[in-house]
mmCIF file of C-alpha atoms in Angstrom:
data_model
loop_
_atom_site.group_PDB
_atom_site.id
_atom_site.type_symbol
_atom_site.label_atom_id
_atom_site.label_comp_id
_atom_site.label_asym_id
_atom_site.label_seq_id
_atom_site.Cartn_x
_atom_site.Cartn_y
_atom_site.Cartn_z
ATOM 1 C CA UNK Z 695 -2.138 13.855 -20.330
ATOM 2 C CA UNK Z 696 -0.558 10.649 -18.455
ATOM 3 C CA UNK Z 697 -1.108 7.533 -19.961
ATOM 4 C CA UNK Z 698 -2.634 4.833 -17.201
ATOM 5 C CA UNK Z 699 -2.423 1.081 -17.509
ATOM 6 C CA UNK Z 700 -4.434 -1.108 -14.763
ATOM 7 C CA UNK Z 701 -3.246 -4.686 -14.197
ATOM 8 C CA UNK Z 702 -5.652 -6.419 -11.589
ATOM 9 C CA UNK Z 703 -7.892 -9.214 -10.255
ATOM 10 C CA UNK Z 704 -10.413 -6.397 -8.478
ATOM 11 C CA UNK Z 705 -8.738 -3.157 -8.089
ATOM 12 C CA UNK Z 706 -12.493 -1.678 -7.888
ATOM 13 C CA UNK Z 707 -11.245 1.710 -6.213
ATOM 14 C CA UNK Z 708 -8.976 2.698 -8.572
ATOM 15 C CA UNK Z 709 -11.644 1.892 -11.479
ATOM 16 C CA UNK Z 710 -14.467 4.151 -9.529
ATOM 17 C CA UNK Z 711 -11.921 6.757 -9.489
ATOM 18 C CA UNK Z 712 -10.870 6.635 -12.842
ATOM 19 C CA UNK Z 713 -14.486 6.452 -13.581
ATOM 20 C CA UNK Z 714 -15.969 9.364 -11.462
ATOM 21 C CA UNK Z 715 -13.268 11.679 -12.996
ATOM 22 C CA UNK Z 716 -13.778 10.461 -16.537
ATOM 23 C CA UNK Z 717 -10.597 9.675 -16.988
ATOM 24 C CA UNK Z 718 -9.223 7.061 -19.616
ATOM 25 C CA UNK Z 719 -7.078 4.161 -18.749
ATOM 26 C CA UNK Z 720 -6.461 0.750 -19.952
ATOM 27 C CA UNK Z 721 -8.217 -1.732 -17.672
ATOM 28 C CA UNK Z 722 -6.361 -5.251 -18.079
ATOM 29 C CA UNK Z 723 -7.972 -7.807 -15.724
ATOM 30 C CA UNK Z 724 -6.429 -11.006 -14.906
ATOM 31 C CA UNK Z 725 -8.038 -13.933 -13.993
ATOM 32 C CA UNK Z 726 -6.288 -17.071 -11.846
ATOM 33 C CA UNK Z 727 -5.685 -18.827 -15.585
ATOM 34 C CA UNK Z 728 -4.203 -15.811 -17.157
ATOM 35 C CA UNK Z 729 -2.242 -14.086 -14.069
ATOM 36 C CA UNK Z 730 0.564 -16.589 -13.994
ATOM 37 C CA UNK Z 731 2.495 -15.803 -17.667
ATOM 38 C CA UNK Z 732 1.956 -12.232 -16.350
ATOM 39 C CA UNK Z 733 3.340 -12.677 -12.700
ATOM 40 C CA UNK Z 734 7.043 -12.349 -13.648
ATOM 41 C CA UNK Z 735 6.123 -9.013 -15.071
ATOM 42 C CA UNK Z 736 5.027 -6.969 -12.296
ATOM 43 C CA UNK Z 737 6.871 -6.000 -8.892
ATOM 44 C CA UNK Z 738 6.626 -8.177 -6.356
ATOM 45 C CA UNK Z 739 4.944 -10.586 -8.310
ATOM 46 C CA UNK Z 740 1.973 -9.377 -6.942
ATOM 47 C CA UNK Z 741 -1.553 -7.546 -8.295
ATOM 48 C CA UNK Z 742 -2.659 -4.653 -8.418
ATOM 49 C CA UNK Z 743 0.055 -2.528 -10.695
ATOM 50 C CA UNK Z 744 -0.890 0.722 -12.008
ATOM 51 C CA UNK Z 745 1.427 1.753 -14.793
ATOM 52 C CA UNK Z 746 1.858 5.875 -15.362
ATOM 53 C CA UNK Z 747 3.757 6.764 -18.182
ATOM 54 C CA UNK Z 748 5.546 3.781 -18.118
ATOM 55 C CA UNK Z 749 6.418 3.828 -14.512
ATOM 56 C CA UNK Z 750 4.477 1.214 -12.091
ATOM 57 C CA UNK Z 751 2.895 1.787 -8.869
ATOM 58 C CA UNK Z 752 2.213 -0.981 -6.320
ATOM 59 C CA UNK Z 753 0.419 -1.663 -3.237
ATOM 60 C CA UNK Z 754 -3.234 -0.951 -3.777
ATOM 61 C CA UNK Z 755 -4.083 1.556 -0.388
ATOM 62 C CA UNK Z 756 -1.224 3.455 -1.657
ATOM 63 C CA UNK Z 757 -2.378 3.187 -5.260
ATOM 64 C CA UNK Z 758 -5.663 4.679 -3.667
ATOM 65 C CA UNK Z 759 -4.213 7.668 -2.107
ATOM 66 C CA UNK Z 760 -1.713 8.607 -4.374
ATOM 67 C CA UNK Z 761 -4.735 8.316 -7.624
ATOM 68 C CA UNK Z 762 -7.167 10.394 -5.652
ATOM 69 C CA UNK Z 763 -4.843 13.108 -5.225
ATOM 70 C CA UNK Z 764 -3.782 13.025 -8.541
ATOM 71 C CA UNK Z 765 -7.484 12.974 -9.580
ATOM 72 C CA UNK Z 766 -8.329 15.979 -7.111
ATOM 73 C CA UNK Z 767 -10.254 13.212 -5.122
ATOM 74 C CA UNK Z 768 -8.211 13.115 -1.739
ATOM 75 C CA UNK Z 769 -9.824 16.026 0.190
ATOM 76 C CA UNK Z 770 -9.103 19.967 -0.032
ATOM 77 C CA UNK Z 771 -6.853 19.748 2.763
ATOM 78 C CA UNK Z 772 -5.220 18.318 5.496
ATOM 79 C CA UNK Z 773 -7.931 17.526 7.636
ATOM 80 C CA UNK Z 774 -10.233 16.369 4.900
ATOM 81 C CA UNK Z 775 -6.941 13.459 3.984
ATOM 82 C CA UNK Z 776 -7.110 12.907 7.355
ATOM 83 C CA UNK Z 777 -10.998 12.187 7.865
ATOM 84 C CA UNK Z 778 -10.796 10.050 4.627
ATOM 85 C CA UNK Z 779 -7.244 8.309 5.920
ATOM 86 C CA UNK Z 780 -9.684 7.138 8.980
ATOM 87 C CA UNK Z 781 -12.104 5.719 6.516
ATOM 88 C CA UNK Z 782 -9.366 3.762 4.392
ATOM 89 C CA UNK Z 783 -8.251 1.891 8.061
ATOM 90 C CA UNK Z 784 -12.007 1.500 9.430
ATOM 91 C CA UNK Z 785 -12.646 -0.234 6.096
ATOM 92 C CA UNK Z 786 -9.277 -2.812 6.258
ATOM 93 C CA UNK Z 787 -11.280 -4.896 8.955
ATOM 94 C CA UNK Z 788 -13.730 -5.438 6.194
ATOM 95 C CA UNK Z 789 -11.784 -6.089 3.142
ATOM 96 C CA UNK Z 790 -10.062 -8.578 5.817
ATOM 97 C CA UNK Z 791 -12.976 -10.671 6.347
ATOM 98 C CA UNK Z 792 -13.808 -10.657 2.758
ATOM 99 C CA UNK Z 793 -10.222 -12.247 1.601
ATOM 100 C CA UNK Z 794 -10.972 -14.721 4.903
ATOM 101 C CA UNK Z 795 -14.192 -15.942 3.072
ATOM 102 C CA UNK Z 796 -12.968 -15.646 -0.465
ATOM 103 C CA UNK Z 797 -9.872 -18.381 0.598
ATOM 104 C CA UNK Z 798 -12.254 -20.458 3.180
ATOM 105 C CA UNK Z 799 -12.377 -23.925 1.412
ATOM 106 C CA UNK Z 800 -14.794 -25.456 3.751
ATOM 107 C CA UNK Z 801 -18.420 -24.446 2.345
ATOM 108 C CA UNK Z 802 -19.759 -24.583 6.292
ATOM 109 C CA UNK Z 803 -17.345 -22.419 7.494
ATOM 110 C CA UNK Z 804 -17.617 -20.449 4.556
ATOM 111 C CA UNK Z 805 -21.395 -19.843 4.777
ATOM 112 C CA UNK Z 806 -20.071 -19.203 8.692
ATOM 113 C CA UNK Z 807 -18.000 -16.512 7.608
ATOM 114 C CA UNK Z 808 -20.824 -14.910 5.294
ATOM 115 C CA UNK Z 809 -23.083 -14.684 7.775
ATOM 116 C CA UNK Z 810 -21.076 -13.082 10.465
ATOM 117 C CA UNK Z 811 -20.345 -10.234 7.971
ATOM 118 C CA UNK Z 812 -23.299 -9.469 6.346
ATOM 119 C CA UNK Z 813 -24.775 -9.679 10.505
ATOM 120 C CA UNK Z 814 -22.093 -8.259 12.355
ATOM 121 C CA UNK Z 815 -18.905 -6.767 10.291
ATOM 122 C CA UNK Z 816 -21.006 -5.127 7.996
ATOM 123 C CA UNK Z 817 -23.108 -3.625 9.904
ATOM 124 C CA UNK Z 818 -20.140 -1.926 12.626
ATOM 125 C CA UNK Z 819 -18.599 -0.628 9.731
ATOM 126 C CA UNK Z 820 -22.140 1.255 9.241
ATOM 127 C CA UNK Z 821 -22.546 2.173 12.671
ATOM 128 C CA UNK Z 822 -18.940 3.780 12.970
ATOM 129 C CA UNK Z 823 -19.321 5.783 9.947
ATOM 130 C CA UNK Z 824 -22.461 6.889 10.884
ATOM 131 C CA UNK Z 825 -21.186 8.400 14.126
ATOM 132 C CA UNK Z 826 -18.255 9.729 11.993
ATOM 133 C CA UNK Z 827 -21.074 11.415 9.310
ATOM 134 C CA UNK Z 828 -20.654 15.398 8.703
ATOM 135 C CA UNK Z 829 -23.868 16.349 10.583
ATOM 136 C CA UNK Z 830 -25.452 18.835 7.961
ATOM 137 C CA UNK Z 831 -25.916 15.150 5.705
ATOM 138 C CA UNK Z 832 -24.409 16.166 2.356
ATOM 139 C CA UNK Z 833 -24.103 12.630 1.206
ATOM 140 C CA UNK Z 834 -20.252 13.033 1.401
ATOM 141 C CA UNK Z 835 -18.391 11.405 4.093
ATOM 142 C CA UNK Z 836 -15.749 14.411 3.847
ATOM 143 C CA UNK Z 837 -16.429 17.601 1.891
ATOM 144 C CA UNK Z 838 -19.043 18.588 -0.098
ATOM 145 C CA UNK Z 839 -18.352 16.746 -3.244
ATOM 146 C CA UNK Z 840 -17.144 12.713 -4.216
ATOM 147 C CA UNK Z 841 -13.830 11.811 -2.509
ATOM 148 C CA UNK Z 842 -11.564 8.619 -2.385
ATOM 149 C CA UNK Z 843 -13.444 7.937 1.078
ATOM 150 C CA UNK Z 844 -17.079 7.814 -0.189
ATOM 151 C CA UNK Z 845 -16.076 5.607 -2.965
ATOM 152 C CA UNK Z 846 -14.329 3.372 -0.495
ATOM 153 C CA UNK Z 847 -17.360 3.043 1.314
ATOM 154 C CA UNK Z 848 -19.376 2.275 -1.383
ATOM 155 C CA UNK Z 849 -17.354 -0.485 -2.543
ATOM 156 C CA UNK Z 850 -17.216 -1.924 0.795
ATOM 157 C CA UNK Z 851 -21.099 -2.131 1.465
ATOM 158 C CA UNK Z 852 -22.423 -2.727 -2.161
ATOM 159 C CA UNK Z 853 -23.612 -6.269 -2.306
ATOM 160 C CA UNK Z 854 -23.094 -7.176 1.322
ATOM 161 C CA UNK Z 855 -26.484 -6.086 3.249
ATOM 162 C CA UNK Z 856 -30.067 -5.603 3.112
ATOM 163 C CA UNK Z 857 -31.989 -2.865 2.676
ATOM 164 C CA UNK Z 858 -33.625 -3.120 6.504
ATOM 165 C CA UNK Z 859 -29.852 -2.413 7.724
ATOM 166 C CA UNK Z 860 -29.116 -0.002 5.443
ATOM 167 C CA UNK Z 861 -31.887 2.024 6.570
ATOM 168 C CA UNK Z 862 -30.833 2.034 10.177
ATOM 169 C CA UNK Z 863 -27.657 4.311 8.985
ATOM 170 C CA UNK Z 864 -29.181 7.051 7.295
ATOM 171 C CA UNK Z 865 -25.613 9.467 6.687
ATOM 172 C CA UNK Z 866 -24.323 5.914 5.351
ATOM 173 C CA UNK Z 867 -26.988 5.371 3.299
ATOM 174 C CA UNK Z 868 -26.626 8.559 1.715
ATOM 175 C CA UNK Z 869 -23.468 8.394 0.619
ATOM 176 C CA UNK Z 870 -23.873 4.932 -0.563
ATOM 177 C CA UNK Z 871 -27.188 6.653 -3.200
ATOM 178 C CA UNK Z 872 -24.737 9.478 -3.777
ATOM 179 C CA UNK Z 873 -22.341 7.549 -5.358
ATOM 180 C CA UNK Z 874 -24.587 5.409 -6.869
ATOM 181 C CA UNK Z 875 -26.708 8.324 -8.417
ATOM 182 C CA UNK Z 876 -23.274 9.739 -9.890
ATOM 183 C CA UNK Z 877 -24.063 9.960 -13.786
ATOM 184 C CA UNK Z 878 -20.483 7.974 -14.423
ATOM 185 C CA UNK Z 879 -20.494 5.486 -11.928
ATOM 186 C CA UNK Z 880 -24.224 4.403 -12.738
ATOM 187 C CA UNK Z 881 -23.017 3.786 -16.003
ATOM 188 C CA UNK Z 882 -20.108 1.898 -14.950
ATOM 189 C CA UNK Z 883 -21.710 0.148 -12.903
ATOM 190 C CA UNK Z 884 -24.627 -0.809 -15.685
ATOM 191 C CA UNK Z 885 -21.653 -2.083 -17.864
ATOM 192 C CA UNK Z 886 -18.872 -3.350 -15.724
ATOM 193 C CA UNK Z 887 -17.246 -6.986 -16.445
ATOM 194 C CA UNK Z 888 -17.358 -9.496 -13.712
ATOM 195 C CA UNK Z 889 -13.968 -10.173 -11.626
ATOM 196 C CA UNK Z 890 -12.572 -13.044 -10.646
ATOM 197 C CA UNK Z 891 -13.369 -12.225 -6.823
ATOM 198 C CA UNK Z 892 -17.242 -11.821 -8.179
#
């Protein structure tokens, strides 16, 4: 069984996908006090790293991928990666306008910033997944069981809309209960520590 060592600020992915397989791992988070005696130590110099057996792994879309399919969470085949591949780049416009507000020192433009996503980012992210929905509404966004993809969307949306939007995207809404529902994640989720990006 692999041994699996996560150094991060908010690697939340690979956590939900450690979590939704039940698979241990040591979860080391950093915070901006601790992470620079540990910067030196990882490739790059950069966050996340996920250590296997000793050997590190870097770049956290490619953590992603490369978890899933060692978790048997990347899609039964081809077209399946493919269909979640096109959810990991819909969602990088997102996680883009999160860092933007995260480093925004000016609390006007900040609030700004907040407003247009919750408004307008959030909810086009909802609207193209919804058109991109398997029609027969399993509460998957690929598949008929959890992938990398629904997870991705989950973290993506949690937190960052109402309930009134949510309900206008009712294949996105699904998933988003789907995953939450999962007898794992809830627990995680119950439980989890706060991150420095929280």
């Amino acid at each position: 069984m692999p041994v699996y060592v996560l150094r991060h600020f908010r690697a939340e992915i690979i956590r939900l996908l450690f979590v939704a397989k039940g698979q241990e791992f040591e979860d080391k988070l950093y915070t901006f006090e601790t992470w620079p005696a540990e910067k030196p130590n990882t490739p790059f110099g950069q966050l996340p790293v996920l250590t296997v057996d000793g050997k590190d792994y870097t770049e956290y879309t490619a953590i992603n991928r490369f978890l899933a399919r060692e978790l048997g969470l990347m899609g039964s085949n081809s077209q399946e990666e493919y269909e979640i591949d096109r959810v990991i780049s819909l969602s990088s416009g997102v996680s883009a306008e999160v860092i933007k507000i995260f480093h925004e020192q000016d609390k006007d433009k900040k609030a700004q910033l907040e407003k247009s996503l919750r408004e307008n980012v959030i909810p086009k992210f909802m609207s193209n997944l919804e058109q991109l929905a398997p029609p027969e509404g399993t509460g998957f966004c690929v598949g008929n069981k959890l992938n990398l993809g629904d997870l991705i969307i989950f973290d993506t949306i949690d937190g960052k809309t109402d309930d009134a939007t949510m309900n206008k995207f009712p294949s996105v809404k699904a998933i988003m209960d789907k995953v939450r529902s999962n007898e794992r994640i809830k627990a995680y989720l119950a439980s989890r520590a706060p991150t420095p990006f929280d």
